[in-house]
Short mmCIF file of C-alpha atoms in Angstrom, two decimals:
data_model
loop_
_atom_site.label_atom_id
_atom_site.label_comp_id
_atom_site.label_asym_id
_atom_site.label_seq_id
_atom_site.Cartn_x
_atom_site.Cartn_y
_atom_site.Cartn_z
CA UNK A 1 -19.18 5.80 -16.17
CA UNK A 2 -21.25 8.65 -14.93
CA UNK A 3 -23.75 5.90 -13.22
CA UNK A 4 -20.42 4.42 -11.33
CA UNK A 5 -19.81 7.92 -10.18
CA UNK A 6 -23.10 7.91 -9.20
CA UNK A 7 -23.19 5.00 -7.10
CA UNK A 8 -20.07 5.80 -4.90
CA UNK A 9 -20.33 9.85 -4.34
CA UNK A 10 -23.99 8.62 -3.25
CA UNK A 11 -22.52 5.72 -1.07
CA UNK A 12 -19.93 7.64 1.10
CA UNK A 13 -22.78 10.85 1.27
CA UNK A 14 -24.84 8.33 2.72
CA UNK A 15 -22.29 6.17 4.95
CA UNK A 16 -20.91 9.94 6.30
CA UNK A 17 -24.41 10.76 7.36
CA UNK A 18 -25.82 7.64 8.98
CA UNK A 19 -22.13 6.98 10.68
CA UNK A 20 -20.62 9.92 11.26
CA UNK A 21 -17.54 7.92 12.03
CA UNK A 22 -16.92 6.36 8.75
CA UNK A 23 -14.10 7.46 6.48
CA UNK A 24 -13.06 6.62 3.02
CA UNK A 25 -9.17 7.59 1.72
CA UNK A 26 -8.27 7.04 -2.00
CA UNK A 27 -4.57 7.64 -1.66
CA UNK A 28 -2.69 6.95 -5.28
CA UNK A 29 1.04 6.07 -4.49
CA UNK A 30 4.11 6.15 -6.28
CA UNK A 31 7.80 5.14 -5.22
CA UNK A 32 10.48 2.93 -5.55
CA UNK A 33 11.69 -0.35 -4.04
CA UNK A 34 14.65 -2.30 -3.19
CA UNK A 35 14.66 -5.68 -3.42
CA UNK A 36 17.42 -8.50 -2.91
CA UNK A 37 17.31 -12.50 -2.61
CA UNK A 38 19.60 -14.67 -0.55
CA UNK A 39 22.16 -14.88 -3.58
CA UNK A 40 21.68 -12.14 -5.86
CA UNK A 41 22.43 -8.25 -5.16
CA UNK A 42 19.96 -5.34 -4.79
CA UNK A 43 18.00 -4.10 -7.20
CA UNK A 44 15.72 -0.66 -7.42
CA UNK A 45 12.51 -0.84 -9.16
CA UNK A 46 9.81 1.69 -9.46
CA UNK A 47 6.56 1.19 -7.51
CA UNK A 48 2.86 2.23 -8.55
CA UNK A 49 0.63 1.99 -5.93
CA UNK A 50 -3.70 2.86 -5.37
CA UNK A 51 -4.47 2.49 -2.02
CA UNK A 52 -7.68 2.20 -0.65
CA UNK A 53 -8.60 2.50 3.28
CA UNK A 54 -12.33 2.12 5.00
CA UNK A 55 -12.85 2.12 8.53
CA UNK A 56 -13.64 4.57 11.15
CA UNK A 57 -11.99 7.58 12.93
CA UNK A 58 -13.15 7.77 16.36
CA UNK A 59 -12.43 11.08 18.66
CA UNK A 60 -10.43 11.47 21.19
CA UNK A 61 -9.90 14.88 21.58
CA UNK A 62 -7.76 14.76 24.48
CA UNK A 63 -4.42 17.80 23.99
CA UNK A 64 -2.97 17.45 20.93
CA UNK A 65 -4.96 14.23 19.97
CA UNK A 66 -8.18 14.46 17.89
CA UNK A 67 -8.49 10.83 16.77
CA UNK A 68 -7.68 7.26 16.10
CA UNK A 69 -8.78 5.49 12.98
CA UNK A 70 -9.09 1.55 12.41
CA UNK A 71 -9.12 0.89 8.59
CA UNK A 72 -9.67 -2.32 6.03
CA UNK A 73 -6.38 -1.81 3.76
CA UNK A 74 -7.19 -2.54 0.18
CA UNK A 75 -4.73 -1.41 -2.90
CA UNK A 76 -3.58 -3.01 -6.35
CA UNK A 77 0.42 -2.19 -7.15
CA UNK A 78 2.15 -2.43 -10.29
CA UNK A 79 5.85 -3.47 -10.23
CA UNK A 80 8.90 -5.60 -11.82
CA UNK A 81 10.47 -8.07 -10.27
CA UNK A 82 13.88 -8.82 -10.78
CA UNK A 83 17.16 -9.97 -9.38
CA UNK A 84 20.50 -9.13 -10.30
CA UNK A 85 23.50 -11.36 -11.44
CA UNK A 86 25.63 -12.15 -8.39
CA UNK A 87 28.92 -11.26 -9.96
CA UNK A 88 28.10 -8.53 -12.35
CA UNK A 89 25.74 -4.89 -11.68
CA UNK A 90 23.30 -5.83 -14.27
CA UNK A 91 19.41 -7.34 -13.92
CA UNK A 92 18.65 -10.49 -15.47
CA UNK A 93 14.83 -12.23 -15.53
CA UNK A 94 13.37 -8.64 -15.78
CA UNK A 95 9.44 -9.54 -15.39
CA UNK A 96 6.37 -7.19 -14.74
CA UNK A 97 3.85 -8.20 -11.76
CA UNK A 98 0.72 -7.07 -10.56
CA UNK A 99 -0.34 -7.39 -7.10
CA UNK A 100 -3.91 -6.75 -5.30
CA UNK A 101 -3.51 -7.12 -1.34
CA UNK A 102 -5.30 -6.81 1.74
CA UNK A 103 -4.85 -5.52 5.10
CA UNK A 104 -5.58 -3.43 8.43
CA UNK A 105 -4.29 0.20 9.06
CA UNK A 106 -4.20 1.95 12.49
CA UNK A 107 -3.74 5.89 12.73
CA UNK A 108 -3.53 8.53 14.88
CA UNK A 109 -4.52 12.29 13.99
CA UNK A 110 -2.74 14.94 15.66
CA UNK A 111 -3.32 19.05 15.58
CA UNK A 112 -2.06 21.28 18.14
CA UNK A 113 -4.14 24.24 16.33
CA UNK A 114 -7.29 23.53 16.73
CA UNK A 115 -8.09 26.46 14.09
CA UNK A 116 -5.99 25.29 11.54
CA UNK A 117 -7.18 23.33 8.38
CA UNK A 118 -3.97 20.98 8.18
CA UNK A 119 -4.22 17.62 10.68
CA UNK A 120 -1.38 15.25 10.91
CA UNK A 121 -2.21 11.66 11.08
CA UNK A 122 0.62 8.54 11.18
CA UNK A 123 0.12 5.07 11.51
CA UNK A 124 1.10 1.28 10.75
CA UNK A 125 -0.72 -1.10 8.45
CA UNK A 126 -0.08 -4.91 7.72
CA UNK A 127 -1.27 -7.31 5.16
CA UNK A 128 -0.69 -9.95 2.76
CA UNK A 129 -0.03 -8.98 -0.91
CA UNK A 130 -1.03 -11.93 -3.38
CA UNK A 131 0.78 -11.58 -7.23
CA UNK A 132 -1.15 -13.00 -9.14
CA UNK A 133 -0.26 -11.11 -12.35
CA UNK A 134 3.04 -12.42 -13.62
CA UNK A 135 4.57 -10.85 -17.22
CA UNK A 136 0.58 -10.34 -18.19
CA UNK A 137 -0.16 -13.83 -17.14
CA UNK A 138 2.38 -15.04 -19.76
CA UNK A 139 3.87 -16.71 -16.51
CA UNK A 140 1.62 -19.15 -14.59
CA UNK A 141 3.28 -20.37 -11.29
CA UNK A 142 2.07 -23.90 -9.76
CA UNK A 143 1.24 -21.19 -7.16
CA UNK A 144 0.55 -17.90 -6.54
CA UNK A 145 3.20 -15.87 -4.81
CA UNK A 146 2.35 -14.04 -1.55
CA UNK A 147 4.08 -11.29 0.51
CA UNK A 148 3.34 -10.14 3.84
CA UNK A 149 3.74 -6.45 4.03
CA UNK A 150 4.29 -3.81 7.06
CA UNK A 151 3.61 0.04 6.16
CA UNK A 152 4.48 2.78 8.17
CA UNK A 153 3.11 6.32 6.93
CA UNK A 154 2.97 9.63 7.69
CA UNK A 155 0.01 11.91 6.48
CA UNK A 156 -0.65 15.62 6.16
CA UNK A 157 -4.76 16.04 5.70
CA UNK A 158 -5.69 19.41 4.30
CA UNK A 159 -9.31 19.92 4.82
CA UNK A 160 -11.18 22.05 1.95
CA UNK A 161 -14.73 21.04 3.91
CA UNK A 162 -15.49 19.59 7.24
CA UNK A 163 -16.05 16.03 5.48
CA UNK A 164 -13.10 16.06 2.65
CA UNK A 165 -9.49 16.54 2.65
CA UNK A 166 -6.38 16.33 0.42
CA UNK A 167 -4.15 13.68 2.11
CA UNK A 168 -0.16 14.36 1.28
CA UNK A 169 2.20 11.70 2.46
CA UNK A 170 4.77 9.50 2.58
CA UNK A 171 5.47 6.28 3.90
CA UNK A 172 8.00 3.36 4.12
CA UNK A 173 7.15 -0.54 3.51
CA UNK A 174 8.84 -4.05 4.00
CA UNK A 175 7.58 -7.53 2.26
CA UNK A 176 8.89 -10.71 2.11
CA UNK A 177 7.57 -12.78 -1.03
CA UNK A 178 6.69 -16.52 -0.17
CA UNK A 179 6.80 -18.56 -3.51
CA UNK A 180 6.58 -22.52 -4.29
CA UNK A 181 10.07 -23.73 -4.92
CA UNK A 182 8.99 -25.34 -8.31
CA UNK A 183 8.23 -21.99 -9.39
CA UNK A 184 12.35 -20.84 -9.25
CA UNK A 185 12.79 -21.17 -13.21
CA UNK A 186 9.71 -19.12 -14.24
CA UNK A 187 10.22 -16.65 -11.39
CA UNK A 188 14.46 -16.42 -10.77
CA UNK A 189 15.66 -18.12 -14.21
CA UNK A 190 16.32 -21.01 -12.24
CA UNK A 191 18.75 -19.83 -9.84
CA UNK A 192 18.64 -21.41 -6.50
CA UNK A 193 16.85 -18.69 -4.54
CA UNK A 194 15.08 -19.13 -1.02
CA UNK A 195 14.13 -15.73 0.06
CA UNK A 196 12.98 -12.29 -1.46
CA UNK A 197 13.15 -9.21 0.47
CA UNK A 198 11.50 -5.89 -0.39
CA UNK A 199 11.85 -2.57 1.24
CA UNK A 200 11.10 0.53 -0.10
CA UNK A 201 9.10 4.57 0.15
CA UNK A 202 6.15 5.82 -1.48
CA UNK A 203 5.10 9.72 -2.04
CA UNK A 204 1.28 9.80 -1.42
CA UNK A 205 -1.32 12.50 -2.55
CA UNK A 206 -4.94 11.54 -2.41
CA UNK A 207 -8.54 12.36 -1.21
CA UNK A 208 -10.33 11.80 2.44
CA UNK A 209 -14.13 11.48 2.72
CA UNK A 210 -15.62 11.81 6.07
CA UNK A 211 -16.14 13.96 9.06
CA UNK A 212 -13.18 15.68 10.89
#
């Protein structure tokens, strides 16, 4: 453990210095979704969420602008999917699922004080989320669901050093879950379902490596 520690303080010491660009944000999420199928009602399930994003800021500095950051969007989410019985306010087919997924983010840091510690950064990222972790791989699908995500957050960084900062934030998502129709039974106890829809907000508070 301590060696794994190791290697990755060592890693983004030595990405900050020889790009001074480069920044790292481990941003653990947790929330709540909403999700609903063409026949079935809604249905709120919690979300957990560790979100990973590597890319570079680079500065603008132009009024109130300081930067704009282009990110590879990496996280693994815990979650349960289920549906709801058309007729009746109860959930039915209550599974866990795991999902890793994969992605771009775009964001742009704001401060108006150029003394203060506190920048304000927002943003979109998109993706694809695969699931390939179904009721602890008690269910095996003919194949592996998917879900193509949009994020939009909104991030307060609060800068202890120059080079790290504690990132507070909050942010809103949308997926839709693509899923081989021979997989109904194991996934929607064999109703006749076409389309899953997800929407739902996470509360962020996490840790920034790299220069301001």
């Amino acid at each position: 453990m301590r060696l794994k520690i190791f290697i990755i303080v060592s890693f983004l010491a030595v990405s900050s210095a020889l790009f001074p660009a480069f920044e790292f944000e481990l941003l653990p999420k947790l929330g709540f979704a909403d999700s609903w199928t063409d026949l079935t009602k809604e249905v709120f399930e919690p979300r957990v969420n560790i979100n990973l994003q590597i890319g570079y800021e680079f500065p603008i500095n132009r009024g109130i602008f300081r930067g704009f950051g282009v990110l590879f969007d990496f996280g693994i989410d815990a979650n349960t999917l289920s549906i709801a019985n058309p007729n009746e306010n109860y959930k039915i087919n209550q599974i866990d699922a795991g999902g890793i997924y994969t992605g771009l983010a775009f964001k742009f840091v704001l401060n108006e004080n150029p003394s203060s510690i506190v920048d304000l950064a927002f943003g979109v990222a998109s993706g694809v989320k695969f699931i390939p972790i179904i009721d602890d791989l008690n269910i095996k699908p003919n194949k592996v669901p998917f879900s193509p995500y949009v994020r939009l957050f909104l991030e307060d960084r609060i800068y202890t050093t120059e080079k790290i900062a504690v990132v507070v934030g909050l942010d809103i998502f949308y997926e839709y879950m693509f899923f081989d129709k021979s997989d109904r039974n194991r996934l929607f106890a064999g109703y006749n379902i076409n389309q899953h829809h997800s929407v739902g907000a996470n509360f962020t508070i996490g840790l920034r490596f790299g220069k301001r």
